[in-house]
Short mmCIF file of C-alpha atoms in Angstrom, two decimals:
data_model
loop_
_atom_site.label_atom_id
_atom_site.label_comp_id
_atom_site.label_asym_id
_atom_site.label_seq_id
_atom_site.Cartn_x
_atom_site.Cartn_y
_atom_site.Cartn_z
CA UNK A 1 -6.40 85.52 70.80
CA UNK A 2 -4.64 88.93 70.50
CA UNK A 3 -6.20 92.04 71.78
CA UNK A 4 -8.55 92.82 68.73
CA UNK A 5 -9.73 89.29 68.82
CA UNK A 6 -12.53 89.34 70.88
CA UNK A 7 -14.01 92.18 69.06
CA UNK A 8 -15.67 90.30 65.87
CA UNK A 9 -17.15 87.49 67.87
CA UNK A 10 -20.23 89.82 68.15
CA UNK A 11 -21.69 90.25 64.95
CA UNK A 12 -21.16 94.07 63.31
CA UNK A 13 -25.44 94.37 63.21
CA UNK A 14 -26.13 92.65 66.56
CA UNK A 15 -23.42 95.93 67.79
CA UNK A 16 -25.46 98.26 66.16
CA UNK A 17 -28.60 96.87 67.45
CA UNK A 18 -27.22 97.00 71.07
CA UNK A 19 -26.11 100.38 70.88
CA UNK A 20 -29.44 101.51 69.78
CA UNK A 21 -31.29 99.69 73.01
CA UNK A 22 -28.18 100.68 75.41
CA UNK A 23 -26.78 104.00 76.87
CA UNK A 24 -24.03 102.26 76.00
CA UNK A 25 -21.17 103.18 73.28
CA UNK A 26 -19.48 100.60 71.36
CA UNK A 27 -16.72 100.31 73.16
CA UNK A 28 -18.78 100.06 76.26
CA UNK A 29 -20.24 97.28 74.84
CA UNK A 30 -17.42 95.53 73.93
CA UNK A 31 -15.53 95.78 77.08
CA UNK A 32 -18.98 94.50 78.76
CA UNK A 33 -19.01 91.36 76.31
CA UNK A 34 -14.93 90.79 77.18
CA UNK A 35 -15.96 91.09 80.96
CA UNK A 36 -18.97 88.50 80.12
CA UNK A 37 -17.15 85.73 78.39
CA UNK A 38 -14.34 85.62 80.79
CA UNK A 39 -16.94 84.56 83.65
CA UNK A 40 -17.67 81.57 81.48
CA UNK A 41 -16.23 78.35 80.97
CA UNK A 42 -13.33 78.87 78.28
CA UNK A 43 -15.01 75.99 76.15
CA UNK A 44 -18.16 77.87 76.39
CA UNK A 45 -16.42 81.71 75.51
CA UNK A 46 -16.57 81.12 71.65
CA UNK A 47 -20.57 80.68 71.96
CA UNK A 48 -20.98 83.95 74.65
CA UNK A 49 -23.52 85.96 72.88
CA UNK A 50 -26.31 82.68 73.42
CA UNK A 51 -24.45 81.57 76.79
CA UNK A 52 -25.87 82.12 80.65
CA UNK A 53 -23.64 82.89 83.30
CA UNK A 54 -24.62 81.53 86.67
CA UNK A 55 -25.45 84.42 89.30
CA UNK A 56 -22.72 83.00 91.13
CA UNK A 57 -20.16 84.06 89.21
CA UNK A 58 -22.03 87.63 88.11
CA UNK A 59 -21.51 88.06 91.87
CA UNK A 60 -17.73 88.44 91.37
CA UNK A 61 -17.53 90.89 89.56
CA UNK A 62 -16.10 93.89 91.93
CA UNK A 63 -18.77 96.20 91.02
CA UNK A 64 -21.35 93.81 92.35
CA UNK A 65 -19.18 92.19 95.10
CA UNK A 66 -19.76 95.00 97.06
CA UNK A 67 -23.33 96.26 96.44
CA UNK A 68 -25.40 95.30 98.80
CA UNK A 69 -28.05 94.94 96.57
CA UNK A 70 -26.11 92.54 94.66
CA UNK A 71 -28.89 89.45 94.95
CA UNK A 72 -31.45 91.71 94.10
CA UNK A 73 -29.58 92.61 90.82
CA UNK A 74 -29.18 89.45 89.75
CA UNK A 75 -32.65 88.79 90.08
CA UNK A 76 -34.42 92.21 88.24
CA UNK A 77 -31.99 91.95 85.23
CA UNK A 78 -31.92 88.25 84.68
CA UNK A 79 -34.78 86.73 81.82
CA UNK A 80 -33.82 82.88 83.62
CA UNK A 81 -36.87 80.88 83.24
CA UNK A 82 -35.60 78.67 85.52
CA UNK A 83 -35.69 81.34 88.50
CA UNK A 84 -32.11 80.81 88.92
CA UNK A 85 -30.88 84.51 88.15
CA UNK A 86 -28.39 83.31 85.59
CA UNK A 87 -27.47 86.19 83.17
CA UNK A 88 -26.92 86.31 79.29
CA UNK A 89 -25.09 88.56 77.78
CA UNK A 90 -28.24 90.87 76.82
CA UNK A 91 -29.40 90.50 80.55
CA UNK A 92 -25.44 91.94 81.24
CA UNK A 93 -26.27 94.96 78.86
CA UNK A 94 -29.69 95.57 79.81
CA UNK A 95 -27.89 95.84 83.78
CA UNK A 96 -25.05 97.60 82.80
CA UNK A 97 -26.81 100.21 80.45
CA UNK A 98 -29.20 101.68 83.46
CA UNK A 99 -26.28 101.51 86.13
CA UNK A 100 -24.18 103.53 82.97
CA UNK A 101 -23.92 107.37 83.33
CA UNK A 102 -26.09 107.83 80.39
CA UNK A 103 -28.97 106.37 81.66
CA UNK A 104 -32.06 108.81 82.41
CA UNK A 105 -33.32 109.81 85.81
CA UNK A 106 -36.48 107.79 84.82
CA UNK A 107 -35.00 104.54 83.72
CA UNK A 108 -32.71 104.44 87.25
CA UNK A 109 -35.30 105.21 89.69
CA UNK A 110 -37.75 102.63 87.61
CA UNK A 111 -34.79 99.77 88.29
CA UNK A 112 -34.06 101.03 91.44
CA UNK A 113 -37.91 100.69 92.54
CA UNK A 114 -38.14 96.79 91.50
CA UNK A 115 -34.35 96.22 92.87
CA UNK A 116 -35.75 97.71 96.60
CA UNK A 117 -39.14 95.91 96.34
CA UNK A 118 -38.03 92.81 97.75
CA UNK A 119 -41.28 90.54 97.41
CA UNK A 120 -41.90 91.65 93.66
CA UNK A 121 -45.46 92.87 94.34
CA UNK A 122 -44.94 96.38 92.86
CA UNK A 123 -45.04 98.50 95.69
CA UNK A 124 -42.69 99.46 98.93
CA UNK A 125 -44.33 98.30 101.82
CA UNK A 126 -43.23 98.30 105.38
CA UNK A 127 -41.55 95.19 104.76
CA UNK A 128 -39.50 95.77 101.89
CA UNK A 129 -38.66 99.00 103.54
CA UNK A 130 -37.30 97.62 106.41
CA UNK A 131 -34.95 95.04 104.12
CA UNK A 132 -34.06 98.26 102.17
CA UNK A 133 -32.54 99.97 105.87
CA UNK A 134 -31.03 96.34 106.50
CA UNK A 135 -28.93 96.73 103.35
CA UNK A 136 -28.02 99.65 103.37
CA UNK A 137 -26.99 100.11 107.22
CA UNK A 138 -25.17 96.70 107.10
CA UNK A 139 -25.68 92.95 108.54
CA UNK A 140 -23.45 93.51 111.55
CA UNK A 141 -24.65 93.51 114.98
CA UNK A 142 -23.51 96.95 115.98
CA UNK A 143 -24.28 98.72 112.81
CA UNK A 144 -27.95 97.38 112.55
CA UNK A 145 -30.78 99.89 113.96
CA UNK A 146 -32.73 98.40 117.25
CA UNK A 147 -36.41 97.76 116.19
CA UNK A 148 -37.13 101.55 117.50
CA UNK A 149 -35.17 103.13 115.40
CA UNK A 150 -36.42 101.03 112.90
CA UNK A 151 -39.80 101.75 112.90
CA UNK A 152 -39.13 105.99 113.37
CA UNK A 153 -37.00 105.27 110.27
CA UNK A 154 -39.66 103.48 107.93
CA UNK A 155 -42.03 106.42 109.17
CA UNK A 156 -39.80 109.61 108.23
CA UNK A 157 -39.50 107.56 105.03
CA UNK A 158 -43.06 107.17 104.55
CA UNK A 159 -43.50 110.73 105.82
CA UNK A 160 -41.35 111.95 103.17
CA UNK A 161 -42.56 109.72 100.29
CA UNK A 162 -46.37 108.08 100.88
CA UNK A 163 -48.02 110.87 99.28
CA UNK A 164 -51.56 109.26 98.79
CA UNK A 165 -51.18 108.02 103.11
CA UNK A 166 -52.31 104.22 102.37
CA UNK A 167 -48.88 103.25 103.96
CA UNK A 168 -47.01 102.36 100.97
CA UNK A 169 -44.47 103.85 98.22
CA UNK A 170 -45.73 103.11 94.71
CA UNK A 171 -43.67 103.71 91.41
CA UNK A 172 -45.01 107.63 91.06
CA UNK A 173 -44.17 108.16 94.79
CA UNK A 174 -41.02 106.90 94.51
CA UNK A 175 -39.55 108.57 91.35
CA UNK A 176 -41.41 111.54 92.86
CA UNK A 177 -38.55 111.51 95.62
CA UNK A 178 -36.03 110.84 93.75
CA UNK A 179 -36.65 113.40 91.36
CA UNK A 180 -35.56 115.38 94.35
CA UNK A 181 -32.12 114.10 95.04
CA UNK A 182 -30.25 115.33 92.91
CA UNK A 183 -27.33 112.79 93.64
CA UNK A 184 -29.38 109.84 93.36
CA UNK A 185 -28.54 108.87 89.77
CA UNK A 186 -24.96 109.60 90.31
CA UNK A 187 -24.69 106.60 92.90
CA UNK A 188 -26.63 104.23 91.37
CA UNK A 189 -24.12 103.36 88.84
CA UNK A 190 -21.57 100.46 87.78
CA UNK A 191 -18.57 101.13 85.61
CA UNK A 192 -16.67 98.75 84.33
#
């Protein structure tokens, strides 16, 4: 349809209601549903609001084609029984609106905590720490860290952030740190 079209397939008080649980403005929110129905199916674009979009295709999306957290994403934000990391459109919000400039210290570092622990137990260990480093530094063979490096890298980060010494970051711990990077929210964001 023309430009304005896509604007009144979300209903005026289901807007309102997602700008009251969102950092998000309304016209956040409507560029974020235009983004969402054009991953789907155009049969299926009418119905986007109740429709899932398969990870596979959330994982085109340039913001998230090059995060290297991108699986990880998928999987925090997405309320898929099924375990498959498909996204609806509130999922989309709820993703967008703590990657958004608006969103608190608090909220980001909470999100960033379950996105870095990798085995969903609800703490850092050694193991998610070490899957954290392989992210970030890259899959390649020259730009990955030797299993030296490694290990003095997981212990300055320990060092730095294990306050209570049993070897592992827990939620306080970690938004204890990053309460002390100041650029830390700034580059955990997505815009559209």
């Amino acid at each position: 349809g023309a430009m304005g079209g896509s604007a009144s397939l979300i209903p005026p008080d289901l807007l309102g209601e997602y700008q009251e649980l969102t950092f998000l403005s309304k016209q956040e929110i409507l560029l974020a549903y235009k983004r969402f129905s054009e991953l789907l199916p155009k049969e299926e674009r009418e119905s986007a609001c109740s429709a899932r979009v398969p990870k596979s295709h959330i994982l085109t999306l340039p913001e998230l084609r090059a995060n290297p957290f991108q699986h990880r994403i998928c999987h925090v934000f997405s309320t898929s029984e099924t375990g498959d990391d498909s996204m609806s459109f509130e999922d989309f919000l709820d993703m967008l609106s703590v990657f958004s400039d608006s969103a608190t210290s608090d909220i980001k570092s909470y999100y960033a905590f379950r996105i870095f622990d990798f085995d969903d137990n609800g703490i850092l260990d050694r193991k998610d720490l070490e899957q954290l480093v392989n992210c970030l530094t890259g899959q390649g063979e020259e730009s990955r860290l030797n299993s030296a490096e490694m290990e003095q890298l997981i212990q300055n980060i320990l060092d730095e952030s294990d306050i209570d010494k049993d070897g592992t970051i827990n939620l306080s711990e970690f938004q204890h740190v990053v309460s002390r990077s100041p650029d830390f929210a700034s580059s955990f964001k997505i815009v559209l």
